[in-house]
mmCIF file of C-alpha atoms in Angstrom:
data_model
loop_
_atom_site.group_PDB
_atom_site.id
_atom_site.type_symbol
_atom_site.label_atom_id
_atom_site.label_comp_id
_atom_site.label_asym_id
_atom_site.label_seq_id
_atom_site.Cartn_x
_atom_site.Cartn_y
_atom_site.Cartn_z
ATOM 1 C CA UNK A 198 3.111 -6.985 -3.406
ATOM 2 C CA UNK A 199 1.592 -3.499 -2.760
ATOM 3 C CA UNK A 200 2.090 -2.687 -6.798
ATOM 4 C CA UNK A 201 0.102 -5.583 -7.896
ATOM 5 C CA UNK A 202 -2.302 -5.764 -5.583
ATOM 6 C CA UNK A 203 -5.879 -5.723 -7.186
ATOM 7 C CA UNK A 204 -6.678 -4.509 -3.365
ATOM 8 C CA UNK A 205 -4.609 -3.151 -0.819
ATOM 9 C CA UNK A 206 -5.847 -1.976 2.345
ATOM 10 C CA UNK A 207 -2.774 0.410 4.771
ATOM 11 C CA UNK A 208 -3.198 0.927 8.522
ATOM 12 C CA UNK A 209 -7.283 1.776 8.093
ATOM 13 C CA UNK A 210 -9.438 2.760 10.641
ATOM 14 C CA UNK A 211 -13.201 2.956 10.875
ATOM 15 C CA UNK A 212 -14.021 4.671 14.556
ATOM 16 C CA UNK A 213 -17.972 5.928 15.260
ATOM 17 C CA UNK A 214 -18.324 8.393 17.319
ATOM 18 C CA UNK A 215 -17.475 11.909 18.675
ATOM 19 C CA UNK A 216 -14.015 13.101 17.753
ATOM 20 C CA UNK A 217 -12.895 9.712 16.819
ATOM 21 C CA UNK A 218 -10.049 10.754 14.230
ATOM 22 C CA UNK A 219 -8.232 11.676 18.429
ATOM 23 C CA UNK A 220 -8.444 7.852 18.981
ATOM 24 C CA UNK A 221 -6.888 6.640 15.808
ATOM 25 C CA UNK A 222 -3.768 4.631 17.405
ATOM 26 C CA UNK A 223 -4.799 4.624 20.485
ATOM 27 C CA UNK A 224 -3.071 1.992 22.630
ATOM 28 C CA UNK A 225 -6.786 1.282 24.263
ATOM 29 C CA UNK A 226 -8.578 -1.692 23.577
ATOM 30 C CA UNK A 227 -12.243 -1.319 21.856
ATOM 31 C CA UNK A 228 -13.971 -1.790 25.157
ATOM 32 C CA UNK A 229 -11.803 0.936 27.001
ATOM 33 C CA UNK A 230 -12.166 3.709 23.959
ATOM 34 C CA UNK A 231 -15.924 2.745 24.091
ATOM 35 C CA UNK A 232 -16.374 3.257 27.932
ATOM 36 C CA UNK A 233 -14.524 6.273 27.881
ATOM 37 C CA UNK A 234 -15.210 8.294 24.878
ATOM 38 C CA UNK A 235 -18.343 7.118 23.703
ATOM 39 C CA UNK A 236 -16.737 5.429 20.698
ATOM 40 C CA UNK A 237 -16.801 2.351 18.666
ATOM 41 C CA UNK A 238 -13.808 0.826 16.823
ATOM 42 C CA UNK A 239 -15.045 -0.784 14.307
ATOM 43 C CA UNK A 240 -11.824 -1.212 12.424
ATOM 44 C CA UNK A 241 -8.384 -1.075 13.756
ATOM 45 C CA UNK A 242 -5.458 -0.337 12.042
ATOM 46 C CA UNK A 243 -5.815 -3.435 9.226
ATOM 47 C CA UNK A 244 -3.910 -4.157 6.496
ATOM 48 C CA UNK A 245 -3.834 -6.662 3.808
ATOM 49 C CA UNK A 246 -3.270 -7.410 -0.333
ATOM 50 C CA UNK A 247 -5.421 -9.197 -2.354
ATOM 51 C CA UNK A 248 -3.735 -10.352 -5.586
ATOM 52 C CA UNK A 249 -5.214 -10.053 -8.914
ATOM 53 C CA UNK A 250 -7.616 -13.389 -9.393
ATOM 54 C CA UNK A 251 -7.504 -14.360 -5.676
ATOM 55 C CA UNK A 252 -10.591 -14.985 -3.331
ATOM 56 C CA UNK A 253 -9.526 -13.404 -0.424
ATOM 57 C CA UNK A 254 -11.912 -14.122 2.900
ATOM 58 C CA UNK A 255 -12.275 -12.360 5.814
ATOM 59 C CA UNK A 256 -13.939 -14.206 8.445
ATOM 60 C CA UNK A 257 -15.153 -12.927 11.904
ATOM 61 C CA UNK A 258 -17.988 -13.769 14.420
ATOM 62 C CA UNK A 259 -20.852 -11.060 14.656
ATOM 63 C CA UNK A 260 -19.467 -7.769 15.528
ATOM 64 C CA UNK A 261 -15.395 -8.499 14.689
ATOM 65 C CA UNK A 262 -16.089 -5.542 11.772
ATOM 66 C CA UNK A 263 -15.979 -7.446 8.729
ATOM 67 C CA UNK A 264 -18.894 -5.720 7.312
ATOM 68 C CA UNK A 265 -17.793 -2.416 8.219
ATOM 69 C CA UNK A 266 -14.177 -3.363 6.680
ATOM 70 C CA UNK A 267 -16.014 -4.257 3.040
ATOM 71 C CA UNK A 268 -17.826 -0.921 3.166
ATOM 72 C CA UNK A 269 -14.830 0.900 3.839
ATOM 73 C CA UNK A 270 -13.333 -0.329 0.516
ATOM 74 C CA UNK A 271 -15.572 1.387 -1.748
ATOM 75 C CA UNK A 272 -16.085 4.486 0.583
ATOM 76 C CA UNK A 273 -20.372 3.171 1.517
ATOM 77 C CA UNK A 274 -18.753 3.719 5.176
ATOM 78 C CA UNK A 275 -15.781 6.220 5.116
ATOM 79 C CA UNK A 276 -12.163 5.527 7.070
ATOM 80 C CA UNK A 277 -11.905 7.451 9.967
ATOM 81 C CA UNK A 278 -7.856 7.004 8.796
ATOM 82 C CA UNK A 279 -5.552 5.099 6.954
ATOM 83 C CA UNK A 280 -5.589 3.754 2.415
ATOM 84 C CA UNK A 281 -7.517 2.059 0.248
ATOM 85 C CA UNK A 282 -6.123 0.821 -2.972
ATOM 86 C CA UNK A 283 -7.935 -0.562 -5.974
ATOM 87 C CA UNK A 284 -5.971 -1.263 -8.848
ATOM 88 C CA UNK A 285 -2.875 0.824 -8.038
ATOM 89 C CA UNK A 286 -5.179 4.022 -7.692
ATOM 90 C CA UNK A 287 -6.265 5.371 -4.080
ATOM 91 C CA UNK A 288 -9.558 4.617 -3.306
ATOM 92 C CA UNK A 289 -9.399 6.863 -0.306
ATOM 93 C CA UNK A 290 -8.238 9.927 -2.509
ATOM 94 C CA UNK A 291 -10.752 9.850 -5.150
ATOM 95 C CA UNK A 292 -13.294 12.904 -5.533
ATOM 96 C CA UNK A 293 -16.840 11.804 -6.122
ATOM 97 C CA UNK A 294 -17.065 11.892 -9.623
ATOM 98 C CA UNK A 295 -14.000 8.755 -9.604
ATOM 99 C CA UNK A 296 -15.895 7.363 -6.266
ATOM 100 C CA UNK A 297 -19.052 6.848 -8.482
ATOM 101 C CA UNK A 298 -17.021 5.551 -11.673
ATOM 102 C CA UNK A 299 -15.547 2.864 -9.402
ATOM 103 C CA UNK A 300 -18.603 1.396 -8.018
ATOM 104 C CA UNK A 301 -20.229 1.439 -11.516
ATOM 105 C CA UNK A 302 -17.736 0.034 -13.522
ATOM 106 C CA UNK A 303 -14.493 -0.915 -11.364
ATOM 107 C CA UNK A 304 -16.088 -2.728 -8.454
ATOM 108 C CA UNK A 305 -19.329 -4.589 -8.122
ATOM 109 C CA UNK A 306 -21.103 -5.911 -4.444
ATOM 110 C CA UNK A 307 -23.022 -8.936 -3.769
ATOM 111 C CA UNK A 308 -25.216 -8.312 -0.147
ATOM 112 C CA UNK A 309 -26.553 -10.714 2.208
ATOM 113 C CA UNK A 310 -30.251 -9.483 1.738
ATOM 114 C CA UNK A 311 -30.198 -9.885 -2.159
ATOM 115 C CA UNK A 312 -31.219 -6.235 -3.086
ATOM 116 C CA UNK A 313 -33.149 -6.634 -5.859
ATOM 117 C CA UNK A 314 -35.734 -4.330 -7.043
ATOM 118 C CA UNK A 315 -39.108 -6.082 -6.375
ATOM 119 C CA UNK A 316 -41.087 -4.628 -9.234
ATOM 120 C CA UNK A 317 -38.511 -5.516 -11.761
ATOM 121 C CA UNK A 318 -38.086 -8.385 -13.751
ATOM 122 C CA UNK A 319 -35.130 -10.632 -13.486
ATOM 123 C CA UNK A 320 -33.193 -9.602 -16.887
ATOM 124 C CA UNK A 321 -33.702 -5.439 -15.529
ATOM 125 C CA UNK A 322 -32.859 -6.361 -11.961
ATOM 126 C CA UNK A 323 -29.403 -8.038 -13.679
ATOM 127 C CA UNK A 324 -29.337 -5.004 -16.272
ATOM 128 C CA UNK A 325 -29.536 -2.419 -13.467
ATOM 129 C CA UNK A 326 -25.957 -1.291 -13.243
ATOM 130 C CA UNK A 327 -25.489 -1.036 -16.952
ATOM 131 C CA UNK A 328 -28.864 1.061 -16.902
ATOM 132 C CA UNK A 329 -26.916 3.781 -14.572
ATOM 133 C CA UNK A 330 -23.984 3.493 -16.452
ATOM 134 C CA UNK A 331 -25.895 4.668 -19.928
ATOM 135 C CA UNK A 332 -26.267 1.105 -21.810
ATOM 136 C CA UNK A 333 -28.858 1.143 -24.373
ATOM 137 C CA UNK A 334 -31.977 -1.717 -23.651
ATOM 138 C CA UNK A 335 -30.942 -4.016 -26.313
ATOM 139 C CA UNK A 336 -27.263 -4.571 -25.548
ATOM 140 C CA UNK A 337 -28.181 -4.434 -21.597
ATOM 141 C CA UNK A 338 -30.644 -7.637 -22.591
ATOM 142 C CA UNK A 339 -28.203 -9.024 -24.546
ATOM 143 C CA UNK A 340 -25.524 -8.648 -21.771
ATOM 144 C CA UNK A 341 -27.824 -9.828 -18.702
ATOM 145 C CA UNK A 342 -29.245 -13.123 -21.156
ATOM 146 C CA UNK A 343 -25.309 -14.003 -21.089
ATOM 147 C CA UNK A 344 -25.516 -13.721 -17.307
ATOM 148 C CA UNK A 345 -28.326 -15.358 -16.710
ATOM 149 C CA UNK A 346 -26.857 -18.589 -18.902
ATOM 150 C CA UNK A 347 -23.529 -18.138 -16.895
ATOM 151 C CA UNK A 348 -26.018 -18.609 -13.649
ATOM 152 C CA UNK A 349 -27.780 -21.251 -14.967
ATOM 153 C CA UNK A 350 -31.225 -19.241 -14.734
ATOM 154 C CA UNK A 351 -32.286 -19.308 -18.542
ATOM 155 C CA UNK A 352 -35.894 -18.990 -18.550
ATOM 156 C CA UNK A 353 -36.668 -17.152 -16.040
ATOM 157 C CA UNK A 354 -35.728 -13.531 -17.633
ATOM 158 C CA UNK A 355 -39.646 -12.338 -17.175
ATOM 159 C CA UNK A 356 -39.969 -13.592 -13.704
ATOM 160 C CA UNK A 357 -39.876 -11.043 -10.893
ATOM 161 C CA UNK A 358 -37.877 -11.404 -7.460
ATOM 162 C CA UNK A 359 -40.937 -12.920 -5.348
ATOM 163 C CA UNK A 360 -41.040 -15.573 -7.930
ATOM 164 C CA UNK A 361 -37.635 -17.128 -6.873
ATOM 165 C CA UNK A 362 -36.132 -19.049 -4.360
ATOM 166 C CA UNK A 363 -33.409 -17.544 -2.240
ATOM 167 C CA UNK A 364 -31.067 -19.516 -3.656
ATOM 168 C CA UNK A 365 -32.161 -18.075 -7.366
ATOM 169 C CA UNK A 366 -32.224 -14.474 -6.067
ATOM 170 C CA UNK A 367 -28.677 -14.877 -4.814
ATOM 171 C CA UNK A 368 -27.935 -16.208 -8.530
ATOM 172 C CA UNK A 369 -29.440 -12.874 -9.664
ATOM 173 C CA UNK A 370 -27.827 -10.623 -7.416
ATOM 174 C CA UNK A 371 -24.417 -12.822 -8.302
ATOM 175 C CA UNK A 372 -25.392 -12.469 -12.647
ATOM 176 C CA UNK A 373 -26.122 -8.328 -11.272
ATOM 177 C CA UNK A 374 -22.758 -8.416 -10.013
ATOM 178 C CA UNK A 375 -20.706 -9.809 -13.013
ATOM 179 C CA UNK A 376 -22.923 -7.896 -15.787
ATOM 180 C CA UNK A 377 -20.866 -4.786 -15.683
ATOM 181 C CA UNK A 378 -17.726 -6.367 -15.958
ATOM 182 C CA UNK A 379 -16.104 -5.385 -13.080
ATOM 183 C CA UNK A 380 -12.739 -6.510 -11.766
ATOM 184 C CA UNK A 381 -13.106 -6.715 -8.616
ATOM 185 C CA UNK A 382 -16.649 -8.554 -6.518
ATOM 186 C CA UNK A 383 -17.182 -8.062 -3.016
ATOM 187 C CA UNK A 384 -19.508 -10.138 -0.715
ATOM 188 C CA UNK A 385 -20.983 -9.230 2.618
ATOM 189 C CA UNK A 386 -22.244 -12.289 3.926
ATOM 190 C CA UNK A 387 -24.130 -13.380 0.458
ATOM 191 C CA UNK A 388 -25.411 -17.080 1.777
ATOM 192 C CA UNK A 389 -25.558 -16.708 5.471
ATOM 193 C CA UNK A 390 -29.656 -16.032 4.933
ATOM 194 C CA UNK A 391 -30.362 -19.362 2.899
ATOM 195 C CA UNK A 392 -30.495 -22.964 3.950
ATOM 196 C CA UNK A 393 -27.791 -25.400 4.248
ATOM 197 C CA UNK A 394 -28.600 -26.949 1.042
ATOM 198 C CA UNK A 395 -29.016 -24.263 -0.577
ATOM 199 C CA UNK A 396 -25.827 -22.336 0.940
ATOM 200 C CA UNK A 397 -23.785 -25.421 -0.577
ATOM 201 C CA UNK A 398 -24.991 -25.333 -3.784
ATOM 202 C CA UNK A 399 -24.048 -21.399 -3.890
ATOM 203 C CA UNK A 400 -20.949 -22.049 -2.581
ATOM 204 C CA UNK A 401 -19.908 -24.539 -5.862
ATOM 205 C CA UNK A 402 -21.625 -21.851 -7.953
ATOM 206 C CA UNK A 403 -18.920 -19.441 -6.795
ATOM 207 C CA UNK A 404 -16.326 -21.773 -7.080
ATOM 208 C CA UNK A 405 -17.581 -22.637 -10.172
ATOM 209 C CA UNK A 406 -17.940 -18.569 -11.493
ATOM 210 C CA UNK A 407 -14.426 -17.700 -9.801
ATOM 211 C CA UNK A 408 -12.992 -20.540 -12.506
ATOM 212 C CA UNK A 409 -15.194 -19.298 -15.337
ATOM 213 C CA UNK A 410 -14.301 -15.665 -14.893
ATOM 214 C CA UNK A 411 -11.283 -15.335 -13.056
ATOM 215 C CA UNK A 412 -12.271 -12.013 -10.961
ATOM 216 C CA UNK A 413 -10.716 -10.748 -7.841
ATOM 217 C CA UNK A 414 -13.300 -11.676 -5.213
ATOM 218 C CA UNK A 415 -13.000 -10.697 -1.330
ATOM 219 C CA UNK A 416 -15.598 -12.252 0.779
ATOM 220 C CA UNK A 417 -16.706 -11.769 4.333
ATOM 221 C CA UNK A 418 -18.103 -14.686 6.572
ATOM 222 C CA UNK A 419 -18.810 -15.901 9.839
ATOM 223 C CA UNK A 420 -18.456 -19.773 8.264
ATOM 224 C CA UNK A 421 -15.499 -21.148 8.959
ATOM 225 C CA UNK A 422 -16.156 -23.833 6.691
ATOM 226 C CA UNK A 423 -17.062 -21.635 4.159
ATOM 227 C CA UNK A 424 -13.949 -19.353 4.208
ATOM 228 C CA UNK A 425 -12.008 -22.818 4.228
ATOM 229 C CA UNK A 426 -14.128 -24.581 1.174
ATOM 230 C CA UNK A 427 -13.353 -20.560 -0.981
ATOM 231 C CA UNK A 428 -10.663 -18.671 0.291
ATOM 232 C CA UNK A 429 -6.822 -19.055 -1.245
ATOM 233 C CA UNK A 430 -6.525 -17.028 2.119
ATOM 234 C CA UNK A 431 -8.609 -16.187 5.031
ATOM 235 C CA UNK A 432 -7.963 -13.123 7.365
ATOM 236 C CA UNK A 433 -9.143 -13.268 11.013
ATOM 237 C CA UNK A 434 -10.538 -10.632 12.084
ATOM 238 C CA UNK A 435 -11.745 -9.963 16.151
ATOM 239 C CA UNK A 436 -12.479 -6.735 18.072
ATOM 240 C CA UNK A 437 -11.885 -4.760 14.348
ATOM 241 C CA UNK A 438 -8.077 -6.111 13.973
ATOM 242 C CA UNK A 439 -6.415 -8.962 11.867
ATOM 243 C CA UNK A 440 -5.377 -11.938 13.961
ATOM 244 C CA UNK A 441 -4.161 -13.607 11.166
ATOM 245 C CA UNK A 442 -3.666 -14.029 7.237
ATOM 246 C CA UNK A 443 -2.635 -16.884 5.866
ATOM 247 C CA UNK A 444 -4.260 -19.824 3.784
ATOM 248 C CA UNK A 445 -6.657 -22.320 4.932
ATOM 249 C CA UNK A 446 -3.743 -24.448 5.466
ATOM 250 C CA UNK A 447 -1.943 -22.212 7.359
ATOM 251 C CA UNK A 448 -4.473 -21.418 9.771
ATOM 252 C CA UNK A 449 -5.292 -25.021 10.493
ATOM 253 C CA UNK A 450 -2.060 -26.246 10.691
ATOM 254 C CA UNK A 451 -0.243 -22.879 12.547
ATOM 255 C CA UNK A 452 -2.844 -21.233 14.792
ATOM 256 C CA UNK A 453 -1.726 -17.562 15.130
ATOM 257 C CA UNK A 454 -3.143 -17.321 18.563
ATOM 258 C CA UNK A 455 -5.558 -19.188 21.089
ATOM 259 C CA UNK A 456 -8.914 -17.069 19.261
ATOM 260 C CA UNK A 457 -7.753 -19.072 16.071
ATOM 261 C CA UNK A 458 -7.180 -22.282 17.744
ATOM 262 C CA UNK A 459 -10.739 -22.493 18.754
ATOM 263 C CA UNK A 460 -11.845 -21.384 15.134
ATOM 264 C CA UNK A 461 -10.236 -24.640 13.574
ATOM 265 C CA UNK A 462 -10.338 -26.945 16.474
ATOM 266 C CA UNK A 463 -12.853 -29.011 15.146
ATOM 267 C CA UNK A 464 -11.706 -28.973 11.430
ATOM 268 C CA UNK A 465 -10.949 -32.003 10.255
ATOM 269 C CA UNK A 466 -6.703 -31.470 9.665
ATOM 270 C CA UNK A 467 -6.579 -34.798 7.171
ATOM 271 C CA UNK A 468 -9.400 -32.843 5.122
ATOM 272 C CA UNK A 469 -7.345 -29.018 4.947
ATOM 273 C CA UNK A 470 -3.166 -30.162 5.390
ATOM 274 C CA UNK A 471 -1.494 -31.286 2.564
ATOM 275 C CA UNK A 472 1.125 -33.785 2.481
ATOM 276 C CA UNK A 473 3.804 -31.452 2.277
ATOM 277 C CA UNK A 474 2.740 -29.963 5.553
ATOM 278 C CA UNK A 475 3.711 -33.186 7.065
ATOM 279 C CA UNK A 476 7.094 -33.732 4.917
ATOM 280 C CA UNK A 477 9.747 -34.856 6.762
ATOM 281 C CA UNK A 478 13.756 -35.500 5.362
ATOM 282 C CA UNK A 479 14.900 -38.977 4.929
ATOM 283 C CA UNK A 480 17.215 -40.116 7.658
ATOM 284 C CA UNK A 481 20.306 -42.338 7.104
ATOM 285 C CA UNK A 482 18.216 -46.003 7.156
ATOM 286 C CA UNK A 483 14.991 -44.516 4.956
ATOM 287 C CA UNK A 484 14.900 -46.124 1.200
ATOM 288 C CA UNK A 485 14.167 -44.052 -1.258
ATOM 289 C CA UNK A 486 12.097 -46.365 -3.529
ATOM 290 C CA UNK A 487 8.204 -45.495 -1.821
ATOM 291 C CA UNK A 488 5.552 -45.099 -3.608
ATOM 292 C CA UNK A 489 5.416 -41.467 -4.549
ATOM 293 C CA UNK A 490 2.459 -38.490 -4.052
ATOM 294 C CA UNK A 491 2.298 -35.048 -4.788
ATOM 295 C CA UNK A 492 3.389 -32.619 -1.643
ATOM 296 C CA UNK A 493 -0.162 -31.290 -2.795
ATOM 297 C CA UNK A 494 -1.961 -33.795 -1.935
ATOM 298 C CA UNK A 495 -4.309 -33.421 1.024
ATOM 299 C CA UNK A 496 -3.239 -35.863 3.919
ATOM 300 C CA UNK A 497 -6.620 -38.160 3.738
ATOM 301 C CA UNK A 498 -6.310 -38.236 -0.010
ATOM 302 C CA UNK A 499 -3.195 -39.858 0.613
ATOM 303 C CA UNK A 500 -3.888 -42.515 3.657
ATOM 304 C CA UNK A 501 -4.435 -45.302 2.093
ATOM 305 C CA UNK A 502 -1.284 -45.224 -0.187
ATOM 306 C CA UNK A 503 0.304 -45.057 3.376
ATOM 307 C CA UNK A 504 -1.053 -47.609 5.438
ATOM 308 C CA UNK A 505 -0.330 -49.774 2.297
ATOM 309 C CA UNK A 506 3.396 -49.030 1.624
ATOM 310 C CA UNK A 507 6.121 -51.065 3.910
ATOM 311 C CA UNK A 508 8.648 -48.209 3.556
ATOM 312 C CA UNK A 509 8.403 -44.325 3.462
ATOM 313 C CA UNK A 510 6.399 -42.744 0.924
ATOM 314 C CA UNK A 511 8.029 -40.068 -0.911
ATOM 315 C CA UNK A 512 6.656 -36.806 -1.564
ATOM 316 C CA UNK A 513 6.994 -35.365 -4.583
ATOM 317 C CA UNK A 514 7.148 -31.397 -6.134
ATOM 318 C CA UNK A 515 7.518 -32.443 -10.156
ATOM 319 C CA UNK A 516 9.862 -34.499 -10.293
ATOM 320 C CA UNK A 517 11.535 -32.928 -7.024
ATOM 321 C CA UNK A 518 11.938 -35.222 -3.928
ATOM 322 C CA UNK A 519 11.006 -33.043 -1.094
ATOM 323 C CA UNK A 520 11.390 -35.784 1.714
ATOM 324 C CA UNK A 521 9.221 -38.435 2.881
ATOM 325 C CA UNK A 522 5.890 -39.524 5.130
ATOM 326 C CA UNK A 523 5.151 -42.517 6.805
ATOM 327 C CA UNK A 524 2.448 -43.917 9.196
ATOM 328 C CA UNK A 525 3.765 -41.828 12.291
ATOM 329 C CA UNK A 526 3.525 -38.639 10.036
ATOM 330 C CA UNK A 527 -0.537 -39.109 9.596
ATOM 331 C CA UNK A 528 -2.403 -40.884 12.014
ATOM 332 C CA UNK A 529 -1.683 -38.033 14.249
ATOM 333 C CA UNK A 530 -3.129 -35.946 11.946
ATOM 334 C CA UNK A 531 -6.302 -38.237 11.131
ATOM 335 C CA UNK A 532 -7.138 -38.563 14.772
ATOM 336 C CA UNK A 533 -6.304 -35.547 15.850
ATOM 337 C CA UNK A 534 -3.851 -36.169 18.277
ATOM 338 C CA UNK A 535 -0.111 -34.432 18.565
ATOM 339 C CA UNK A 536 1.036 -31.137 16.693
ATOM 340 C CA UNK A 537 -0.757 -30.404 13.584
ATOM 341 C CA UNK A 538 2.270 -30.709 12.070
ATOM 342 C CA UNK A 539 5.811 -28.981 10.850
ATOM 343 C CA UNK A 540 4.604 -25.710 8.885
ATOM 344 C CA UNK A 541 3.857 -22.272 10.342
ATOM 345 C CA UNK A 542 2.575 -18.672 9.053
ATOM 346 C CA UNK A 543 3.993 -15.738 10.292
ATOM 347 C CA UNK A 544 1.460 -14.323 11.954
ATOM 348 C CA UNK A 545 -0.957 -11.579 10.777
ATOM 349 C CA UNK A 546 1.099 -12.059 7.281
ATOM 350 C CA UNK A 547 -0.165 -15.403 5.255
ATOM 351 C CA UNK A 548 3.671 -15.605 5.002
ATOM 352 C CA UNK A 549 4.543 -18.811 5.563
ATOM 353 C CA UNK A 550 8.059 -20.477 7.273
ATOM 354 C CA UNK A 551 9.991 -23.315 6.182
ATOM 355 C CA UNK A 552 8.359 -26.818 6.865
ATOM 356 C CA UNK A 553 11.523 -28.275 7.939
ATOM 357 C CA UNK A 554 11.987 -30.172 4.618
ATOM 358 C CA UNK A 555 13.774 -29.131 1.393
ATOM 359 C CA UNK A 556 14.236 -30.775 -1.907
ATOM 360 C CA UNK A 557 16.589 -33.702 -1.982
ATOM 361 C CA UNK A 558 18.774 -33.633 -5.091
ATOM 362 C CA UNK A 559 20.874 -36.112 -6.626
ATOM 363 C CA UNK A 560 23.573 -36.263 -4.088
ATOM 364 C CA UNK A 561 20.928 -37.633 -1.734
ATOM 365 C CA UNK A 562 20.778 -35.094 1.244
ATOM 366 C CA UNK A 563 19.452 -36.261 4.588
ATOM 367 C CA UNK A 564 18.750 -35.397 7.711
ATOM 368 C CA UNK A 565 20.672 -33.416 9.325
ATOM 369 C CA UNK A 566 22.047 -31.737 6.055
ATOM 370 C CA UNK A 567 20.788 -27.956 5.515
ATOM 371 C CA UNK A 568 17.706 -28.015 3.534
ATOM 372 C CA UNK A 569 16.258 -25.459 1.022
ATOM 373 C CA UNK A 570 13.379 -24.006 2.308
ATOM 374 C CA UNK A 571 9.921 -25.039 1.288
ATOM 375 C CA UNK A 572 7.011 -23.156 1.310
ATOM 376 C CA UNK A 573 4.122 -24.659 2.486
#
């Protein structure tokens, strides 16, 4: 996927300290490295791809390096070792006068803390990077008044920063972000500063953008719920490494590790697994004449078409029969009780196993019969 990736990230490091290029690979854990050489590992030895129009997460508690990992990306902190790519082109290899072409044009940040310029007005603040790129006034008004709309902050182009609520700043930082036209948006923590309420309603205004606009966007976050409610996939990150990569169903569902299994311990499954996660293949005595639902349907969307049915419900990919669910398939999962059912990630990959149920074609395959594997 490396040729395609709008971001890919090879074996990088980010140590602090004296002579920390010596400790890259070390076999040390961060606590050893730091108690015997004075050094922090901020980031060890990570790797990932973000496709082109994915939101990619990366979710850690305080201190897992998350922040330090964004930074790396765009050179604000620079690897101690390893490649950044952006686009195809190595982000790690650029000379300054590339570096500073990137982050004006190529690659845009949203921070935690806003950063807007207090004694500008809303349309400059948003105008800003097309200022330091060269953009004459009246096209950089014109292009910030179509950001502002996209926002939904019309009317308040005069105001300055102190004037707003959080949640509006945010919304400027966020119409900042997109005026330049970059394709690629990184967040450190954007929403983790405003209220629940508010935090929500940015959250859907993400959502909402990522639809509009279609950029790559890779987000860091200590919210589980968060990275679940935006990411196609999440990477776990603790002590600087990746636990895990996978989607939000995969990490739900197939726990790399114990560290993950307390993340999403107290996620509701029904609310994240799909019904395909569940999928099981018709034995010998099943009919075939259920009620049907999409293998994409998440499990609580589908309850009640279950508890209804007096025979197996068939799940569906098109017009593919992929194998069936029943009662015994979902309360488990509604309660939270027994496995969280038949799919698994390869760990540290986002690349998923088979379920344990193929497509059933016309010569009725059962179980017990080899089935093609599906990806959950």
């Amino acid at each position: 996927m490396t040729g395609d990736a709008a971001i890919s990230v090879q074996h990088l490091w980010k140590i602090f300290g004296p002579k920390a290029g010596r400790h890259v690979g070390s076999a040390l854990s961060r606590a050893e490295i730091r108690a015997r050489y004075g050094c922090l590992v901020a980031v060890r030895d990570v790797g990932f791809t973000v496709a082109p129009g994915e939101v990619f997460v990366v979710m850690g508690l305080s201190g897992s390096g998350k922040s330090t990992l964004v930074r790396c990306l765009t050179r604000l902190i620079e690897p101690t070792r390893g490649e950044v790519r952006i686009d195809g082109e190595s982000v790690t290899g650029m000379g300054r006068r590339a570096l500073l072409d990137l982050r004006r044009h190529r690659v845009a940040m949203v921070f935690q803390h806003f950063g807007l310029l207090p004694h500008r007005r809303v349309i400059d603040n948003i105008g800003y990077g097309l200022e330091i790129q060269g953009v004459g006034r009246a096209e950089r008004h014109r292009r910030a008044g179509e950001m502002l709309s996209l926002v939904g902050l019309d009317g308040y182009a005069d105001s300055y920063p102190d004037q707003l609520s959080g949640g509006m700043q945010q919304r400027v930082g966020l119409a900042r972000a997109l005026a330049a036209d970059p394709g690629v948006l990184l967040f450190d923590e954007p929403f983790s500063a405003l209220d629940p309420l508010i935090r929500r309603d940015m959250q859907a205004e993400v959502t909402r953008l990522h639809a509009e606009v279609g950029k790559t966007m890779l987000f860091i976050t200590h919210d589980l719920s968060e990275a679940l409610k935006l990411g196609d996939r999440i990477a776990v990150l603790r002590d600087g490494a990746l636990v895990q990569v996978g989607t939000p169903e995969e990490l739900v569902g197939a726990p790399a590790d114990d560290y993950v299994t307390d993340f999403v311990r107290d996620v509701p499954r029904a609310d994240v697994l799909t019904c395909r996660w569940i999928t099981r293949l018709p034995t010998a005595s099943d009919p075939l004449d259920g009620p049907p639902v999409s293998a994409t349907t998440v499990i609580r969307n589908a309850v009640e078409t279950v508890l209804r049915a007096d025979r197996p419900i068939r799940v569906m990919d098109g017009d593919t029969l992929l194998g069936v669910i029943d009662r015994d398939a979902v309360l488990p999962v509604l309660t939270g009780a027994g496995p969280a059912g038949r799919g698994a990630s390869t760990a540290g990959t986002g690349t998923p196993r088979s379920t344990g149920a193929g497509a059933i074609g016309a010569g009725g395959a059962r179980a017990g019969d080899a089935p093609a594997e599906v990806r959950a």
